[in-house]
mmCIF file of C-alpha atoms in Angstrom:
data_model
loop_
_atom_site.group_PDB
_atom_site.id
_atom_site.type_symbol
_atom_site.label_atom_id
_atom_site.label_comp_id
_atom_site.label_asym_id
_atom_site.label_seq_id
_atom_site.Cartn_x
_atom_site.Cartn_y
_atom_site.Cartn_z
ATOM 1 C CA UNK R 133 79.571 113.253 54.389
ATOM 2 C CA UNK R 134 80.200 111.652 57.516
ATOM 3 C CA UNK R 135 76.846 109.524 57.597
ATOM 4 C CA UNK R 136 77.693 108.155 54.197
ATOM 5 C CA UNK R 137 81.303 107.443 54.898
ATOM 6 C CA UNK R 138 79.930 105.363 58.046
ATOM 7 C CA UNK R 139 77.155 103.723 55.863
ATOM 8 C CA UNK R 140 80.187 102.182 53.795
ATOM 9 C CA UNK R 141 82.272 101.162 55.735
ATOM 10 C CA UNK R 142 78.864 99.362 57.947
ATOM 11 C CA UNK R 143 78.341 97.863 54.667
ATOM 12 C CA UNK R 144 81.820 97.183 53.977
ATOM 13 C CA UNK R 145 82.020 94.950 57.234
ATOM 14 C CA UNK R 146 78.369 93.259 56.494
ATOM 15 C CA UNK R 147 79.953 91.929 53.382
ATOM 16 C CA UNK R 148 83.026 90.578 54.860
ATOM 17 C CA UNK R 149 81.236 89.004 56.807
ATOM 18 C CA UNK R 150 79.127 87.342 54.893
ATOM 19 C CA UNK R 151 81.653 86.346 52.592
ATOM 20 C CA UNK R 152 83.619 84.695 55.220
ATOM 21 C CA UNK R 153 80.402 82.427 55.967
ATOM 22 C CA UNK R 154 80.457 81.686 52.521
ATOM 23 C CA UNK R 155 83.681 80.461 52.393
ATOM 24 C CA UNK R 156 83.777 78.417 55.432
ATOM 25 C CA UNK R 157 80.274 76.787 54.220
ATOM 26 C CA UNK R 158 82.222 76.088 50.638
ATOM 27 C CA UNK R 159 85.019 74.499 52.537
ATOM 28 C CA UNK R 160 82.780 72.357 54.488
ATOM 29 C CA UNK R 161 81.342 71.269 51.744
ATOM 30 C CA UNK R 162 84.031 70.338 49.969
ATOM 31 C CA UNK R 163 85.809 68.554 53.014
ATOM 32 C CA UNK R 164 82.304 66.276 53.386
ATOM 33 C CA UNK R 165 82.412 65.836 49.774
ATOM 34 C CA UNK R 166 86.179 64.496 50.017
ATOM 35 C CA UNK R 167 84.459 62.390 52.857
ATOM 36 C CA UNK R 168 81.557 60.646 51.149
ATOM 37 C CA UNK R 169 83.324 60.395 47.676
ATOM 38 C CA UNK R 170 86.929 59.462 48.634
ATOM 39 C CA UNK R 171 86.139 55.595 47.983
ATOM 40 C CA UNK R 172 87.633 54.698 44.554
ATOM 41 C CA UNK R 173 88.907 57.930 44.020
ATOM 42 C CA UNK R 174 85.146 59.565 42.832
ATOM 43 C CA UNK R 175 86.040 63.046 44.386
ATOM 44 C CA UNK R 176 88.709 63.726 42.090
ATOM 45 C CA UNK R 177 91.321 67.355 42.449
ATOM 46 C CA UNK R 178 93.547 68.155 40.265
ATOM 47 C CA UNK R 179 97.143 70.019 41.441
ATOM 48 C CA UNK R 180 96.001 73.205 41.257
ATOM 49 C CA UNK R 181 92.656 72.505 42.781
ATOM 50 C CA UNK R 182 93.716 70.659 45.878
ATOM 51 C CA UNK R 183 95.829 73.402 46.479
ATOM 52 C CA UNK R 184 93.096 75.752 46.511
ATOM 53 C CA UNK R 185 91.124 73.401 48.846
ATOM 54 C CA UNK R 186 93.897 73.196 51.545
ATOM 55 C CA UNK R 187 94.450 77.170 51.005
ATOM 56 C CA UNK R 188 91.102 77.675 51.388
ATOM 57 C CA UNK R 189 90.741 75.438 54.463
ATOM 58 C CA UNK R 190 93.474 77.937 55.936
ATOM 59 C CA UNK R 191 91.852 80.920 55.479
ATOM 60 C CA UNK R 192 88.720 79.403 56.126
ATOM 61 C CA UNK R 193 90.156 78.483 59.662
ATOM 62 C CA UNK R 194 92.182 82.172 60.141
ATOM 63 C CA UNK R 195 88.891 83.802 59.626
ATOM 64 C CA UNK R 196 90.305 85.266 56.576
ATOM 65 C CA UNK R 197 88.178 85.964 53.389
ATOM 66 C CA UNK R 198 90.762 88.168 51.266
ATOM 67 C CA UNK R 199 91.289 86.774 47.718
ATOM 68 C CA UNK R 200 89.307 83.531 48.924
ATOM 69 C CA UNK R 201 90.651 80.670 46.068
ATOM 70 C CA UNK R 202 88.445 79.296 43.570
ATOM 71 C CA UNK R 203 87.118 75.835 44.039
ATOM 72 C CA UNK R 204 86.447 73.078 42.093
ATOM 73 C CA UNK R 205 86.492 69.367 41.010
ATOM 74 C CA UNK R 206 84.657 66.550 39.961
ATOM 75 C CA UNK R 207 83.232 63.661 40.824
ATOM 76 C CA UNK R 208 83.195 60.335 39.217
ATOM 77 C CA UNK R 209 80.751 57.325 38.965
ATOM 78 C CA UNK R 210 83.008 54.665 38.706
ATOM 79 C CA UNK R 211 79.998 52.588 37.940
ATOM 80 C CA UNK R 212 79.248 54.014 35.016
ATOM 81 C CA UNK R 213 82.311 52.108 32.926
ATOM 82 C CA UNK R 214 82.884 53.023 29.459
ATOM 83 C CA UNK R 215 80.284 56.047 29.591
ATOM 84 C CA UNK R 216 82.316 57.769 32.261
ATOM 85 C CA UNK R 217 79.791 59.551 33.826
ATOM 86 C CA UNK R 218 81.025 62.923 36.209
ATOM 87 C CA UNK R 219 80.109 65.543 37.615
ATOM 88 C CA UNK R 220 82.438 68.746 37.224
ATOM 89 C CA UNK R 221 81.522 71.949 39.224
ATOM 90 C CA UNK R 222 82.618 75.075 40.347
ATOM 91 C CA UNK R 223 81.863 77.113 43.575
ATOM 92 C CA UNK R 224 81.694 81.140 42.565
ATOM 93 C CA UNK R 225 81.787 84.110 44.777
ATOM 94 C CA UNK R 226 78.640 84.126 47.006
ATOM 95 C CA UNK R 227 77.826 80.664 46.876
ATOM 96 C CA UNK R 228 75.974 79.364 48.722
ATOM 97 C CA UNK R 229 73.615 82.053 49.537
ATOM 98 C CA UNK R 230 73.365 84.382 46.537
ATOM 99 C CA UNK R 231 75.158 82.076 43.767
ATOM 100 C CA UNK R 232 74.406 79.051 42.457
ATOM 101 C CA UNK R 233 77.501 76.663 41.765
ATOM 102 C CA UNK R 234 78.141 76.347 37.783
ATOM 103 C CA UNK R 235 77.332 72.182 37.041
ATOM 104 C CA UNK R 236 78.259 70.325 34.453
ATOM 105 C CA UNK R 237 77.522 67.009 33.578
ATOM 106 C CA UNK R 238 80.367 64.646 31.800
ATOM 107 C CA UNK R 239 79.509 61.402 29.980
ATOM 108 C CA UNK R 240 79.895 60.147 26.896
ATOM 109 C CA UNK R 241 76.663 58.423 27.031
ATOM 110 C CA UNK R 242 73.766 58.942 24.288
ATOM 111 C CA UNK R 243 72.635 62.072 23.703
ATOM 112 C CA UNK R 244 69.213 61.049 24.828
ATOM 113 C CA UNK R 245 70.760 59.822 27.977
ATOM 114 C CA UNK R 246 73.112 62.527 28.578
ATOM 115 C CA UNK R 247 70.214 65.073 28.223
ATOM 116 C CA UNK R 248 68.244 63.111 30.804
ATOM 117 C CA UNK R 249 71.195 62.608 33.557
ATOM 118 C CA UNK R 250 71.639 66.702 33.241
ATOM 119 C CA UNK R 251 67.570 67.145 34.045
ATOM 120 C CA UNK R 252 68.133 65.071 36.996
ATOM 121 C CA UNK R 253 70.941 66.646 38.268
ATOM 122 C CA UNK R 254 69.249 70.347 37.675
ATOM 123 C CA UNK R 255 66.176 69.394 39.084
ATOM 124 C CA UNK R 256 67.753 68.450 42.491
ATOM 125 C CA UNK R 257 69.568 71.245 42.390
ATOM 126 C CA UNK R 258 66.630 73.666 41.702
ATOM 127 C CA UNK R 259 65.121 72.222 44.912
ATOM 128 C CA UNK R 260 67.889 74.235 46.659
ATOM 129 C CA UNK R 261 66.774 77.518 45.847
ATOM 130 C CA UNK R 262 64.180 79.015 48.758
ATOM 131 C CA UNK R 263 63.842 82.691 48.691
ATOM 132 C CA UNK R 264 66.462 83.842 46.480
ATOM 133 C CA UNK R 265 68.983 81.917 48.602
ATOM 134 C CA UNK R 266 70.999 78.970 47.715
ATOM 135 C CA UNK R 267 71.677 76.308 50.003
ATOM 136 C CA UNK R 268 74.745 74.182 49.743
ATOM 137 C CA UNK R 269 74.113 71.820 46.428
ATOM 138 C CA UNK R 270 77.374 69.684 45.514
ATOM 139 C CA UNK R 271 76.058 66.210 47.849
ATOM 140 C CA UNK R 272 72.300 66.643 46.295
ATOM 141 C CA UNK R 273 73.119 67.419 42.796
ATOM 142 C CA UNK R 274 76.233 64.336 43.445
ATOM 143 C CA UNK R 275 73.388 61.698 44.269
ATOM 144 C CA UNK R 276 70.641 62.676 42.089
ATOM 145 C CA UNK R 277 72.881 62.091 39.137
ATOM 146 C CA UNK R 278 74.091 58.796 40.709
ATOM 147 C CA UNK R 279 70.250 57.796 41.827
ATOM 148 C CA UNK R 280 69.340 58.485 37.683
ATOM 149 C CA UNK R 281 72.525 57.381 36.134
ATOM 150 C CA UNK R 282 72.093 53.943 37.760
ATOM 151 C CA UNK R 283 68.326 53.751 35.750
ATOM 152 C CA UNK R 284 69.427 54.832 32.884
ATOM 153 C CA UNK R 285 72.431 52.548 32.405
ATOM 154 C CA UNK R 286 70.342 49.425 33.465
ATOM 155 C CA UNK R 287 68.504 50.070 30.134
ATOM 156 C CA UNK R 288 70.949 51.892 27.870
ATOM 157 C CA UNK R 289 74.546 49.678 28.399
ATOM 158 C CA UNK R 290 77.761 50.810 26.272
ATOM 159 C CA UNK R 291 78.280 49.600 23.092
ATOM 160 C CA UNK R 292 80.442 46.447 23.539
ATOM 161 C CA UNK R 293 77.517 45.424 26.022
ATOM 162 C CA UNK R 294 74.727 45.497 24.262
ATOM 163 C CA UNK R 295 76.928 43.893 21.450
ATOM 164 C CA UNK R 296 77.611 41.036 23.283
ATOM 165 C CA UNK R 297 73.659 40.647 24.090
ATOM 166 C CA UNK R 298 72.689 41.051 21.153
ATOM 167 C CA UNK R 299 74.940 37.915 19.886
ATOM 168 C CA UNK R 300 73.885 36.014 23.071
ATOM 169 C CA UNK R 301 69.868 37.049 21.102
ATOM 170 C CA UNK R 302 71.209 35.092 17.905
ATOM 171 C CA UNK R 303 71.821 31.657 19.393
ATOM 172 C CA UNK R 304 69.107 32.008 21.830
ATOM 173 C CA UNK R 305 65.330 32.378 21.478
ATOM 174 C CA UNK R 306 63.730 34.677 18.732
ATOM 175 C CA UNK R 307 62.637 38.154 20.383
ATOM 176 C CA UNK R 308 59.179 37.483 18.632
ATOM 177 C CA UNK R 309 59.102 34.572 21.563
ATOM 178 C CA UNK R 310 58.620 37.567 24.403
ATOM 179 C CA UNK R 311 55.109 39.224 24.322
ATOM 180 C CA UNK R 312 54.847 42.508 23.766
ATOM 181 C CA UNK R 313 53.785 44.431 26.799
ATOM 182 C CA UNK R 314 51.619 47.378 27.709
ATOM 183 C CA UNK R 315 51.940 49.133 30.727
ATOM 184 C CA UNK R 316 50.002 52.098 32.531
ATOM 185 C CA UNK R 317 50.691 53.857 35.814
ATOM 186 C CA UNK R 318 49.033 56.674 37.765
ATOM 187 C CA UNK R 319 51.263 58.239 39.683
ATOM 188 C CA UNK R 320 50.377 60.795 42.519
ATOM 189 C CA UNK R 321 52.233 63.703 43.871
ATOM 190 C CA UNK R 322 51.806 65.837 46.911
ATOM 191 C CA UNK R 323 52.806 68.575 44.229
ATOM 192 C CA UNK R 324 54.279 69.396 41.065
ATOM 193 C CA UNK R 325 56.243 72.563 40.998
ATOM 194 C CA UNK R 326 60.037 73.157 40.418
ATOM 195 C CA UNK R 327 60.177 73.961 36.617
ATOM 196 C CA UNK R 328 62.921 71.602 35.853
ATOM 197 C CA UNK R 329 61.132 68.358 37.120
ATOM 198 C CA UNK R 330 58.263 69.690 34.878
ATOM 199 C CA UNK R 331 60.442 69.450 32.089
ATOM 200 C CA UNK R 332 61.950 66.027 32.755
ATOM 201 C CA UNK R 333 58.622 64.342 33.244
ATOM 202 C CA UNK R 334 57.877 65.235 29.398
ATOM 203 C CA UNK R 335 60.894 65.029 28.220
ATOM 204 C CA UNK R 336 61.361 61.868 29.494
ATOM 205 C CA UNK R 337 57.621 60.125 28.448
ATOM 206 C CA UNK R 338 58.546 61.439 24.952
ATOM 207 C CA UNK R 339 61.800 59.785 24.908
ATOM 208 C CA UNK R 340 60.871 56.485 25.660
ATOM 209 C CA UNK R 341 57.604 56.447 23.032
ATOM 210 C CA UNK R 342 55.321 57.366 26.452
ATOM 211 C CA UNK R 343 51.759 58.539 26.360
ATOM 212 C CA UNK R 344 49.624 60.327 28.548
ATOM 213 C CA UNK R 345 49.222 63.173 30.505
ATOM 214 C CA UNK R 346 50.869 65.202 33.199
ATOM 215 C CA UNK R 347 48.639 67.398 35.541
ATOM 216 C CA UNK R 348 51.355 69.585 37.790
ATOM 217 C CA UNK R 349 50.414 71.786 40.875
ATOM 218 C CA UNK R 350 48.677 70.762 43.953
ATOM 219 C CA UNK R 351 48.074 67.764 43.782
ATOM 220 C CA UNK R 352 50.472 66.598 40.780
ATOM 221 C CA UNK R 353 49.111 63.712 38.927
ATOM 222 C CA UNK R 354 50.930 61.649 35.881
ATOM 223 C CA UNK R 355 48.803 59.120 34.127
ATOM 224 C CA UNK R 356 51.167 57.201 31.599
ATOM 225 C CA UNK R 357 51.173 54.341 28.807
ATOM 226 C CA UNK R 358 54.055 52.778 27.004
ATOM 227 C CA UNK R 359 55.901 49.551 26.725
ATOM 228 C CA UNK R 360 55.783 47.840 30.193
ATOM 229 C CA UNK R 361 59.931 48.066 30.171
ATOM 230 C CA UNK R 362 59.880 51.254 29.498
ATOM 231 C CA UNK R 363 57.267 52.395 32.099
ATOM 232 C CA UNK R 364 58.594 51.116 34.701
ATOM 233 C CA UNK R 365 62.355 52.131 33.927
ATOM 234 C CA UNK R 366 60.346 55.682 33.883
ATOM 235 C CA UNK R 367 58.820 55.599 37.358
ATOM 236 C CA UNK R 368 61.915 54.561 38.557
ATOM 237 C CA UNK R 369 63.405 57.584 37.053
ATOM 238 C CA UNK R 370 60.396 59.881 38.133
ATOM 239 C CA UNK R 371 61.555 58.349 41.954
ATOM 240 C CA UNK R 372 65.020 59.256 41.467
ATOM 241 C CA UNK R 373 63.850 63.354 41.720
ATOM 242 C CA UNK R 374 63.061 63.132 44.855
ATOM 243 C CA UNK R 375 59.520 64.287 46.027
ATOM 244 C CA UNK R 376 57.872 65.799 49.418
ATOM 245 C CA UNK R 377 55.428 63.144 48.598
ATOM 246 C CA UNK R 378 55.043 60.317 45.839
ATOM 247 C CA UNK R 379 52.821 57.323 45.471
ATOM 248 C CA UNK R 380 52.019 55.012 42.291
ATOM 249 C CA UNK R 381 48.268 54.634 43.081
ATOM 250 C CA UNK R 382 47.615 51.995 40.004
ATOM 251 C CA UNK R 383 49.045 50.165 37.567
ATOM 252 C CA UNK R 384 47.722 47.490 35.214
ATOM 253 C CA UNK R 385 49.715 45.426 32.289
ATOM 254 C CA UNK R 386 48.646 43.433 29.355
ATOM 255 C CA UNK R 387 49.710 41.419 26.727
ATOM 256 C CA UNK R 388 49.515 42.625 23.042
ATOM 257 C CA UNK R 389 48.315 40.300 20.788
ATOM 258 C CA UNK R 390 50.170 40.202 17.319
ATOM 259 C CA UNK R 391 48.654 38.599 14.955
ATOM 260 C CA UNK R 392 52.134 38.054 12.988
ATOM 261 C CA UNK R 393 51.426 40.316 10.062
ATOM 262 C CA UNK R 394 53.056 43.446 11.669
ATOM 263 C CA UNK R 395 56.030 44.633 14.060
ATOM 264 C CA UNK R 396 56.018 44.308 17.928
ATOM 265 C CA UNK R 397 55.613 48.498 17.842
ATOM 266 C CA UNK R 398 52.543 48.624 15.695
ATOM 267 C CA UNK R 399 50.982 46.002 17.489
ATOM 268 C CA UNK R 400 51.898 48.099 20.824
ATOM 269 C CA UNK R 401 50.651 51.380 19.130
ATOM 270 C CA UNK R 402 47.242 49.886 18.209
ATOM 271 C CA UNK R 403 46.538 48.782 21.753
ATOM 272 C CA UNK R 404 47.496 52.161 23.485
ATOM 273 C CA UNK R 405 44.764 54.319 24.756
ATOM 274 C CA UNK R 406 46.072 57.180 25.708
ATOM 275 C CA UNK R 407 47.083 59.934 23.216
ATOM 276 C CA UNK R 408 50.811 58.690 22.018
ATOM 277 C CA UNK R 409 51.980 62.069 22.490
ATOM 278 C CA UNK R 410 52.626 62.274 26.463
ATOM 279 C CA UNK R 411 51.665 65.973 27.294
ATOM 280 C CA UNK R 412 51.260 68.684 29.683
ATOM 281 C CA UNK R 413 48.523 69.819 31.107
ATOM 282 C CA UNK R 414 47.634 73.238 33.077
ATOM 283 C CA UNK R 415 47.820 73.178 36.812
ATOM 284 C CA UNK R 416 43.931 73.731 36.781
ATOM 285 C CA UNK R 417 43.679 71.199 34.384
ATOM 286 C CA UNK R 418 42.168 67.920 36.516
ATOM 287 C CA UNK R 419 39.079 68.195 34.874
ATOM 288 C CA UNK R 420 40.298 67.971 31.644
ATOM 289 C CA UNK R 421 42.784 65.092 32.819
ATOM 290 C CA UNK R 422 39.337 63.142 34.180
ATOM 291 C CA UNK R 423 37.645 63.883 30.795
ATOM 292 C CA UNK R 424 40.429 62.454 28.899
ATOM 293 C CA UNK R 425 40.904 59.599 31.366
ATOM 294 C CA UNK R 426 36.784 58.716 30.534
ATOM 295 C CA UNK R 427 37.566 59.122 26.783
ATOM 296 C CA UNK R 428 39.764 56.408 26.933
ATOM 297 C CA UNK R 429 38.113 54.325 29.225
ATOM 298 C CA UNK R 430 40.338 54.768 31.860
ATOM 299 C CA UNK R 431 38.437 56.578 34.265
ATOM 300 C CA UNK R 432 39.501 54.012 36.828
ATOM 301 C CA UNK R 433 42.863 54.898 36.673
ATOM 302 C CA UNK R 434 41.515 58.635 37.406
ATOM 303 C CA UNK R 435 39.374 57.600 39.857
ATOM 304 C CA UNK R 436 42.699 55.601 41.557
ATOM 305 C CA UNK R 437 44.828 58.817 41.455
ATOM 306 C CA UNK R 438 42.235 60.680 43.350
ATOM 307 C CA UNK R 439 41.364 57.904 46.142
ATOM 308 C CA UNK R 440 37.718 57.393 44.836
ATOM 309 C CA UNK R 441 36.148 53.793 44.912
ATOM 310 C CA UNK R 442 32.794 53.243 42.811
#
């Protein structure tokens, strides 16, 4: 009928025009991705896909959104050295708005570090995501995986590195010299709620032989144990994700006696107080957080998390 035939071709013209915003937001993107990551070459294009840019860019400019070219690249941390850390990625139809780019983290870093650089990156990106619609992602998803790359690599160089310090250990003093350290955060948070940040805040703990708890929700509240080193390389990794609102609201260290009968780890393990296993809680689970806090004779650190002086 005539009604539907107008309906169609209404439709028709909502949907050009909406993908030509799309494609004049991907260009944009791009171009201020060429912008910020030009320096050392970082924002790396192929042949094929700097032609598509500068096509794009053309078509972007014409107003014309007819067989709008695929694009893509990568980016490259030239920081990262041997591990060659990247970022590939690919812009589809209808994004941003209704699609989310396809991401794809490049390194050939440990698996355990690898795994961890990809949370980050997803986690920033998830943070784009508001209604169903997808806002432009490549300079977020870019930093987040620089911001976590550069903690990770601080404790986990390449091989010929840690080689190299590990000969520099022989000649110098014994590692039984350096005390064993525990360490123990509380860490508050206006909220806990993107699914992937949930994720990396276990995964992570449980990586790096962390105990404790996470509470997420309103207000989010992490209360963790571990190695000093390794807690603070973790907080600094927790940072890296970016919050609405984040505060460390106590931390205390101490040394672990070793009586010389047993290794630096079982001497740490025997002083911990927190469950070894860091876990997940419910998001009405702060009572149960302050019951296991009292358990372990931490309610202070409880009591610091919530802003409560006795």
């Amino acid at each position: 009928s005539a009604l539907r035939v107008r309906r169609y071709r209404r439709e028709e013209a909502q949907s050009r025009v909406r993908m030509q915003e799309w494609c004049s937001r991907q260009v944009a993107e791009m171009q201020a991705m060429e912008s910020i990551w030009s320096c050392d070459d970082e924002f790396c294009l192929d042949v094929e896909e700097n032609a598509n840019l500068r096509l794009a860019e053309e078509m972007a400019a014409s107003g014309s959104a007819c067989e709008f070219p695929s694009l893509s690249g990568r980016v490259v941390l030239k920081e990262s050295g041997a591990y060659g850390v990247g970022l590939r990625f690919t812009l589809p139809p209808g994004y941003p708005g209704a699609a989310a780019p396809r991401l794809q983290v490049e390194s050939a870093a440990p698996r355990e570090v690898h795994g961890g650089l990809t949370l980050a990156v997803e986690a920033a990106v998830e943070e784009q995501c508001r209604d169903g619609e997808w806002e432009e992602c490549l300079l977020v998803a870019a930093e987040a995986l620089k911001d976590s790359a550069l903690v990770f690599l601080s404790s986990h160089p390449p091989a010929e590195g840690a080689r190299q310090g590990g000969a520099a250990g022989v000649s110098g003093a014994s590692p039984d010299s350096t005390p064993t350290r525990l360490g123990r955060r509380v860490i508050w948070f206006h909220h806990i709620k993107a699914l992937t940040k949930r994720k990396a805040i276990v995964e992570w703990a449980r990586n790096m032989r962390l105990g404790g708890f996470s509470k997420p929700g309103f207000p989010g509240i992490i209360v963790v144990e571990g190695e000093e080193v390794s807690v603070a390389e973790y907080v600094a990794l927790i940072k890296s994700l970016r919050w609405q609102a984040m505060a460390v609201r106590a931390e205390e260290t101490e040394v672990v006696a070793n009586d010389g009968g047993s290794e630096a780890g079982d001497a740490l393990d025997g002083a911990r107080k927190l469950p070894p296993a860091f876990q997940e809680l419910a998001e009405s689970g702060m009572t149960e957080l302050g019951q296991a806090c009292r358990d372990a004779q931490l309610e202070h650190l409880f009591l610091a998390a919530m802003k409560i002086s006795r």
